[in-house]
mmCIF file of C-alpha atoms in Angstrom:
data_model
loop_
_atom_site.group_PDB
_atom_site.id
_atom_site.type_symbol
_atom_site.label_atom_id
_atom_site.label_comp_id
_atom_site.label_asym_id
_atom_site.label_seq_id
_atom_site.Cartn_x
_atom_site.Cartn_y
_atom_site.Cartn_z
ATOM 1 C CA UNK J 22 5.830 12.383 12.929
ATOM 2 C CA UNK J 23 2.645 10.388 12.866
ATOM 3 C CA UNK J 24 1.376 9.075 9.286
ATOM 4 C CA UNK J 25 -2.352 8.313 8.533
ATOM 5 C CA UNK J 26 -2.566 5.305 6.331
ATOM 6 C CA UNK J 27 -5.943 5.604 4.308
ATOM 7 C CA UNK J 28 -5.781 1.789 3.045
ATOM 8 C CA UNK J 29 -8.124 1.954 -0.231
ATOM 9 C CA UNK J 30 -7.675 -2.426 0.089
ATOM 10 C CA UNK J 31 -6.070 -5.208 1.411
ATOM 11 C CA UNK J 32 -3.892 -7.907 -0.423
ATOM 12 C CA UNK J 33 -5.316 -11.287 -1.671
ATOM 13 C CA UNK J 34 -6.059 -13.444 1.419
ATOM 14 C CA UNK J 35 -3.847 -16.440 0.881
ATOM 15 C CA UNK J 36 -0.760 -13.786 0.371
ATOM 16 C CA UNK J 37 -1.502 -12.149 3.776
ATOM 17 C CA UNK J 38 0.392 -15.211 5.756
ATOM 18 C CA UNK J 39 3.495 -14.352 3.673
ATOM 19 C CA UNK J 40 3.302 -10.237 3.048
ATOM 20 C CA UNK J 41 0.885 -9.376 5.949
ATOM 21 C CA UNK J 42 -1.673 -6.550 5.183
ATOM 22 C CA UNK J 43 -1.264 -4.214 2.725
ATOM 23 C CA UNK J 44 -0.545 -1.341 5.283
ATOM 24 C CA UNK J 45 2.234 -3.558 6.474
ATOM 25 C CA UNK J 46 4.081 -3.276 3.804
ATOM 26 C CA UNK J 47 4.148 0.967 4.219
ATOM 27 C CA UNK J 48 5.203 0.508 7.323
ATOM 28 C CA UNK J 49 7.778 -1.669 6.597
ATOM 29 C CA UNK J 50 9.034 0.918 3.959
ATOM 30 C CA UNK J 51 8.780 4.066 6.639
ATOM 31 C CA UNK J 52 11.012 1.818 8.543
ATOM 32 C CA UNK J 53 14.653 4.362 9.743
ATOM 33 C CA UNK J 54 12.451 7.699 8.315
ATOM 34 C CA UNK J 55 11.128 10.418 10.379
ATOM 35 C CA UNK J 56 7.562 8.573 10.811
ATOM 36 C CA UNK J 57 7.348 7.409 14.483
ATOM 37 C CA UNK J 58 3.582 6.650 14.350
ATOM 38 C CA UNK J 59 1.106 5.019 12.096
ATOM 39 C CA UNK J 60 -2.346 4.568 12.140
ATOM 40 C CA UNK J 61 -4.373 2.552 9.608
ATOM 41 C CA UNK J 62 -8.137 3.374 8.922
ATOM 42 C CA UNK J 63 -9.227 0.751 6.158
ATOM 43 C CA UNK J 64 -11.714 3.550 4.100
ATOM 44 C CA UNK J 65 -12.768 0.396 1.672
ATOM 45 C CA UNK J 66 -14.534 -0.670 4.210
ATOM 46 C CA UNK J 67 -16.003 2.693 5.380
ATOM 47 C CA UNK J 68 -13.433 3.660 7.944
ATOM 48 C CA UNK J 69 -12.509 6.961 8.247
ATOM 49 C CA UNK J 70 -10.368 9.204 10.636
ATOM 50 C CA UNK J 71 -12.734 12.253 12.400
ATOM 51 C CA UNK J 72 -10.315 14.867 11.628
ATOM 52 C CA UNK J 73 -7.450 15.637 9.362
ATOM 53 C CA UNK J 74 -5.937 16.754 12.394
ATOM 54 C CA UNK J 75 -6.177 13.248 13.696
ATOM 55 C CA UNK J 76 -2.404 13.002 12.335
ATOM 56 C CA UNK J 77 0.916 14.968 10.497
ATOM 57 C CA UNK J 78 0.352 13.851 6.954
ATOM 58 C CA UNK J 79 -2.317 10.855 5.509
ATOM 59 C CA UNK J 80 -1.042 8.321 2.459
ATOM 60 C CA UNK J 81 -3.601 7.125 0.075
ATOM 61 C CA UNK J 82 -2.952 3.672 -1.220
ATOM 62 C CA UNK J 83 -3.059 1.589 -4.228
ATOM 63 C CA UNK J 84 -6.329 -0.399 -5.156
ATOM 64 C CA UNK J 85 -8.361 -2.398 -7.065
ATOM 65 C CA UNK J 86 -11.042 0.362 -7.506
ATOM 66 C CA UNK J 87 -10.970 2.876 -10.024
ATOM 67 C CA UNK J 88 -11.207 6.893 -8.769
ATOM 68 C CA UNK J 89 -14.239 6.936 -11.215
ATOM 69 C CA UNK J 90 -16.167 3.912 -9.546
ATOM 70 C CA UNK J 91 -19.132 4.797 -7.578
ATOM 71 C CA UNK J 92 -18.676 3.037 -4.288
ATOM 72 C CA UNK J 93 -19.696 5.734 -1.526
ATOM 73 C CA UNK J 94 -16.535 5.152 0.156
ATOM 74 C CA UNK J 95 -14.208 6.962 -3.047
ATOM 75 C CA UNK J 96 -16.181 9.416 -2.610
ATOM 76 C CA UNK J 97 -15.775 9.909 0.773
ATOM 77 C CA UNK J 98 -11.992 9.637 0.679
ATOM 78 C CA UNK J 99 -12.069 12.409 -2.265
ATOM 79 C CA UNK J 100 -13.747 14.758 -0.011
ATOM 80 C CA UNK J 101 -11.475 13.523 3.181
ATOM 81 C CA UNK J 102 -8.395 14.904 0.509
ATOM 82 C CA UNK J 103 -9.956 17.807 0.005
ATOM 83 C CA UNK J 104 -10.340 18.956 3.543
ATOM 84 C CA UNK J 105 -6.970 18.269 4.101
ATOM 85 C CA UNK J 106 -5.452 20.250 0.931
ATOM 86 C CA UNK J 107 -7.751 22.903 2.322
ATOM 87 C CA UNK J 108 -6.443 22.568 6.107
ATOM 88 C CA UNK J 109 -3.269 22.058 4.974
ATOM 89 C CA UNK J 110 -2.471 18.728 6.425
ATOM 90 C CA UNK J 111 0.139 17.383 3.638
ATOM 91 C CA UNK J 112 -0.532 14.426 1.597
ATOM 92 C CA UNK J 113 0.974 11.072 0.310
ATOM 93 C CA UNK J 114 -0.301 9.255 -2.595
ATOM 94 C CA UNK J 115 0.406 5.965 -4.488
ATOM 95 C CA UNK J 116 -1.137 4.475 -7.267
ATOM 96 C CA UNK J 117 -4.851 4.819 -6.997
ATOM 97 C CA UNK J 118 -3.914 7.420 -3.912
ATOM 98 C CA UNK J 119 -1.881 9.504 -6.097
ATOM 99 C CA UNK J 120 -5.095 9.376 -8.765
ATOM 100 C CA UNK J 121 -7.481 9.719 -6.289
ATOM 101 C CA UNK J 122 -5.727 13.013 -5.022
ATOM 102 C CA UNK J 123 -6.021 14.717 -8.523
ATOM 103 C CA UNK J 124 -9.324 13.511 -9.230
ATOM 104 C CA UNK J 125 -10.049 15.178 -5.945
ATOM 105 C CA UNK J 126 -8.422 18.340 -6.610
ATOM 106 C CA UNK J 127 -9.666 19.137 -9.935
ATOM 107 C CA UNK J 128 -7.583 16.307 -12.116
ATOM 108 C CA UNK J 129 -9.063 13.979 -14.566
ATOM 109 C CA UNK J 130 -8.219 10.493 -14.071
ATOM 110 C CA UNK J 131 -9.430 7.598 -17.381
ATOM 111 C CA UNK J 132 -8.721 4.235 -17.694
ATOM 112 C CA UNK J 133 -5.692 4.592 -20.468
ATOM 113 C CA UNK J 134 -6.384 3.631 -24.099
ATOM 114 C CA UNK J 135 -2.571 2.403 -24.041
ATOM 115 C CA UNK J 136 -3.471 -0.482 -21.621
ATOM 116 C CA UNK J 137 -1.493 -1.883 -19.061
ATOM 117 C CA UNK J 138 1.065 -0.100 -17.029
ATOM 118 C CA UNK J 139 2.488 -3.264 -15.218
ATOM 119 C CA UNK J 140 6.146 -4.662 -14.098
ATOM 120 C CA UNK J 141 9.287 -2.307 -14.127
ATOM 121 C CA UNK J 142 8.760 0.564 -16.714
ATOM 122 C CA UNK J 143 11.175 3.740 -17.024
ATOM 123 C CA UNK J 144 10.030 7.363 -16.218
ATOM 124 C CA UNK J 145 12.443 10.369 -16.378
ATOM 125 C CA UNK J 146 12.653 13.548 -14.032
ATOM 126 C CA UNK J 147 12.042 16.987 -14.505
ATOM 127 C CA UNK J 148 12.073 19.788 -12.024
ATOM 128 C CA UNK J 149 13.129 17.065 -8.890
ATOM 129 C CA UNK J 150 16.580 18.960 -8.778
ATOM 130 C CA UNK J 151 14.594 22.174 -7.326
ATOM 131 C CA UNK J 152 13.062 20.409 -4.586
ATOM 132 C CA UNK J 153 14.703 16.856 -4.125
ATOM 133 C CA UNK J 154 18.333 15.217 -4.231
ATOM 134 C CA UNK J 155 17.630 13.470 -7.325
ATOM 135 C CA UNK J 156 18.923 15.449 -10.353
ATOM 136 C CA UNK J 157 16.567 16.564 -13.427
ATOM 137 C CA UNK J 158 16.770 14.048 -16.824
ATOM 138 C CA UNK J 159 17.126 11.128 -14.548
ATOM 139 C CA UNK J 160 15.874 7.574 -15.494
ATOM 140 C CA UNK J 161 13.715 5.947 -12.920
ATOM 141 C CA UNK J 162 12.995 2.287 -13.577
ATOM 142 C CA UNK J 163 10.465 1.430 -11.144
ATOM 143 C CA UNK J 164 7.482 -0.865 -10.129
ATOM 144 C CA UNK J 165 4.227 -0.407 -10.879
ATOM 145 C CA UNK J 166 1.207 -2.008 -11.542
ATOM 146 C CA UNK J 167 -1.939 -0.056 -13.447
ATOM 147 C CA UNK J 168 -4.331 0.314 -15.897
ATOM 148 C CA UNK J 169 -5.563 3.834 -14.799
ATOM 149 C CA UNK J 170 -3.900 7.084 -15.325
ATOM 150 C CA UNK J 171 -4.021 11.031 -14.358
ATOM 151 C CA UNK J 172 -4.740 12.197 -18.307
ATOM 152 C CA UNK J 173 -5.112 16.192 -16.822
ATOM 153 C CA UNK J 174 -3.144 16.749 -13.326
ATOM 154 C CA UNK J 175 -5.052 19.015 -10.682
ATOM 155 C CA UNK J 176 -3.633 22.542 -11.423
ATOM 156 C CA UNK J 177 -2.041 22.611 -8.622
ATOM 157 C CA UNK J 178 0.377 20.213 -8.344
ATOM 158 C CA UNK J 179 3.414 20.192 -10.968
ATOM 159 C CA UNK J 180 4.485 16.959 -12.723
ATOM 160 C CA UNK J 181 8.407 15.826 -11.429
ATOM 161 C CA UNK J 182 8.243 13.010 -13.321
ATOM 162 C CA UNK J 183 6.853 11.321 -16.200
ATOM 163 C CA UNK J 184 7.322 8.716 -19.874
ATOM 164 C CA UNK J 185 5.606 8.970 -22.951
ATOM 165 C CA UNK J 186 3.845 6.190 -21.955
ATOM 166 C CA UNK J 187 2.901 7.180 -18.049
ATOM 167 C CA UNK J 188 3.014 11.288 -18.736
ATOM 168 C CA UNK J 189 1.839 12.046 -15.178
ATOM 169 C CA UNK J 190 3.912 9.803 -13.375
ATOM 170 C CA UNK J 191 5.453 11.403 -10.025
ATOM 171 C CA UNK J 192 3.989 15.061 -8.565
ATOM 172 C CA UNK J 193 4.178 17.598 -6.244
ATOM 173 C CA UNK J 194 3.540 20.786 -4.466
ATOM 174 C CA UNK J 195 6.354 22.302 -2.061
ATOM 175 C CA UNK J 196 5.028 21.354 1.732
ATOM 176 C CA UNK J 197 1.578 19.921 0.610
ATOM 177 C CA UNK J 198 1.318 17.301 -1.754
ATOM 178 C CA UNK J 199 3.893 14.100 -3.792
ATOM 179 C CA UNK J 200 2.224 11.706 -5.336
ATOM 180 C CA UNK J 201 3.323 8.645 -7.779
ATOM 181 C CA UNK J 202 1.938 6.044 -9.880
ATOM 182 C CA UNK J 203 4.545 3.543 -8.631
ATOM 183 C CA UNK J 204 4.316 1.350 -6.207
ATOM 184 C CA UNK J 205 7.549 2.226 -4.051
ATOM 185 C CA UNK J 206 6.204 -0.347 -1.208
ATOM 186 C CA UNK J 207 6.270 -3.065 -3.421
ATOM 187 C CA UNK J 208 8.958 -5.843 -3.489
ATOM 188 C CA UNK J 209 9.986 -7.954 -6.621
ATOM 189 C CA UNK J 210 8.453 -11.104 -4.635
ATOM 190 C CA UNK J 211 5.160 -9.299 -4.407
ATOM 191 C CA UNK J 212 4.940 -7.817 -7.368
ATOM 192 C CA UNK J 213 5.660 -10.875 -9.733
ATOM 193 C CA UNK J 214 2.688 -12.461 -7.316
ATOM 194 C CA UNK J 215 0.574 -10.139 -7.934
ATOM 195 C CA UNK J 216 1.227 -9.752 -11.507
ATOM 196 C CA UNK J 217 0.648 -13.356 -12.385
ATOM 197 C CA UNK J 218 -3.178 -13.508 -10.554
ATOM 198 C CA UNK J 219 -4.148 -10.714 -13.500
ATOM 199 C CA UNK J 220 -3.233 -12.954 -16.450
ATOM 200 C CA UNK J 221 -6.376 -13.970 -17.373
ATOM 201 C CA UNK J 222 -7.295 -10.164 -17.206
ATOM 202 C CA UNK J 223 -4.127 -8.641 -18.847
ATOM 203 C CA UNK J 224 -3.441 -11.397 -21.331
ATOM 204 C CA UNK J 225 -0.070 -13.750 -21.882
ATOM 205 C CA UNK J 226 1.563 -11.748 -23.422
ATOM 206 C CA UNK J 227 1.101 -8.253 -21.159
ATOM 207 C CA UNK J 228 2.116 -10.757 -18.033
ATOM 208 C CA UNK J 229 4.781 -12.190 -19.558
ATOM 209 C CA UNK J 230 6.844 -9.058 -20.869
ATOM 210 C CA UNK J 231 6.099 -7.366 -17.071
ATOM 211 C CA UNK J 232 7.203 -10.911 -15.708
ATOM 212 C CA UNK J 233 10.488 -10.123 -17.724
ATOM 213 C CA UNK J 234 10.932 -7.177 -16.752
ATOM 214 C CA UNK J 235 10.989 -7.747 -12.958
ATOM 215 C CA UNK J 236 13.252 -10.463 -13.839
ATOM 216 C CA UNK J 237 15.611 -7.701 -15.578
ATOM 217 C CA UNK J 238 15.236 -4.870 -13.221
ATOM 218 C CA UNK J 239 14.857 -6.493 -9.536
ATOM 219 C CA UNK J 240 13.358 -3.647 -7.679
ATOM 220 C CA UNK J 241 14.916 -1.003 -9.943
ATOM 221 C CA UNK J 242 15.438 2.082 -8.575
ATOM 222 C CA UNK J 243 12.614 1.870 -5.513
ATOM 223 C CA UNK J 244 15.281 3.394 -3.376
ATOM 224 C CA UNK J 245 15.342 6.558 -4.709
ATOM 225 C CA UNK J 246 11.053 6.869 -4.793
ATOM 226 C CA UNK J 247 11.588 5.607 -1.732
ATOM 227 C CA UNK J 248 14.028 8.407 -0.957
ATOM 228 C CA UNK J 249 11.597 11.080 -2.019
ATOM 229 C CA UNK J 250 9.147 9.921 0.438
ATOM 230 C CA UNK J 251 11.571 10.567 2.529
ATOM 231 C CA UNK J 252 13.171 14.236 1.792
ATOM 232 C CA UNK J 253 9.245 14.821 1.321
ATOM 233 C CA UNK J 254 8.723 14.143 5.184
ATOM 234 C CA UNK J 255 11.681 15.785 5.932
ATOM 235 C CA UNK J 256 10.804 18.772 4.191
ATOM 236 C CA UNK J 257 7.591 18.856 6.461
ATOM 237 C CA UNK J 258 9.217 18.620 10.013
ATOM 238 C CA UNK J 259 11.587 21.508 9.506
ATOM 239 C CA UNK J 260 8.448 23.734 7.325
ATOM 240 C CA UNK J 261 5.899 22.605 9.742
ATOM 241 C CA UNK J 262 5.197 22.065 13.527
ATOM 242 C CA UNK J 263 4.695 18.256 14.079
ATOM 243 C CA UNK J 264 2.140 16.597 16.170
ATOM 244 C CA UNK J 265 -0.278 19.803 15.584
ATOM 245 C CA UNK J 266 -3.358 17.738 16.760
ATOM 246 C CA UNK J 267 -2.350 14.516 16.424
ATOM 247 C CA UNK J 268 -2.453 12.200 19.129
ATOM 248 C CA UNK J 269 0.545 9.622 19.764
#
């Protein structure tokens, strides 16, 4: 199976000797899954793939940006989703990917008046059990790293997990679409790096309490977003014929 990276930006320069490019770190985490194939096209910087066809299923990533923002490229990668929901070429989305995929289907994505989303924070599951091994009313404590967040989801796409504080947190549609506010590719090491450059933007006391809470959780429970990634592609090989278009 052949994933499309659409990298939405890169990691801070001095942090690429030790963590490589961002898109490194999603292939690292497709590492022993079904995805045999990636290609990277870096859309911040205007790239784009000619087809949706080009491969089995595209991730959007995290970024700085905001879905809102009014850099041609967004745009460009909204309408890039939307072909693809339409063509039915299934989607990943993480972060700002799994924003910009309900923005692009009919979502509303603000900037959240209860601030920042940032360090290990719990979310709990509901309706995973129909679709994915991990049971309903299950506590996910995972990483993440936001300020953003879906307010309305695109009608489409059903919430599987959520908090009081992160409402739209994890969501899907059987065979087409899973998204998630977490960061699953992140690593305590990055995160706690990457945390600690926004302190003068967050605040003390913001960094500090997500710097704790790395510190309590480690990576949390990463494997088991991880794990829906996963069940998500596996879901897809046995629903769909691989390698439609794509070219290896």
């Amino acid at each position: 199976m052949k994933l499309g990276i659409m990298l939405c930006d890169d990691h801070y320069p001095d942090s690429i000797p030790v963590y490589g490019h961002y898109d490194d770190a999603f292939k690292r985490m497709f590492e022993g899954s079904l995805i045999t194939a990636v290609d990277t096209y870096r859309c911040f910087e205007n790239e784009f793939p000619d087809s949706p066809h080009a491969c089995d299923l595209w991730l959007v990533t995290g970024s700085k940006w905001g879905v809102y923002d009014q850099d041609p490229w967004i745009s460009q990668a909204a309408a890039f989703v939307q072909t693809c929901y339409q063509e039915n070429v299934p989607l990943l989305g993480v972060c700002f990917g799994h924003q910009l995929i309900h923005h692009a289907l009919g979502g509303t994505v603000e900037k959240s008046d209860k601030g920042w989303g940032m360090g290990v924070y719990p979310i709990k599951t509901k309706g995973t059990a129909e679709t994915f091994s991990v049971p309903d009313n299950q506590t996910l404590n995972l990483i993440a790293c936001h300020q953003d967040q879906v307010i309305e989801p695109a009608p489409a796409l059903s919430v599987v997990a959520g908090s009081t504080f992160c409402p739209v947190a994890i969501t899907h549609q059987q065979g087409k679409v899973l998204t998630m506010q977490c960061h699953p590719e992140f690593t305590p090491s990055f995160i706690l790096q990457l945390i600690d450059r926004l302190r003068e933007k967050a605040g003390n006391d913001v960094i500090d309490r997500a710097i704790d809470s790395v510190h309590h959780f480690g990576e949390g429970d990463r494997c088991q977003a991880i794990s829906l990634i996963f069940e998500f592609c596996q879901q897809l090989e046995s629903r769909y014929p691989i390698n439609r278009n794509a070219v290896y």
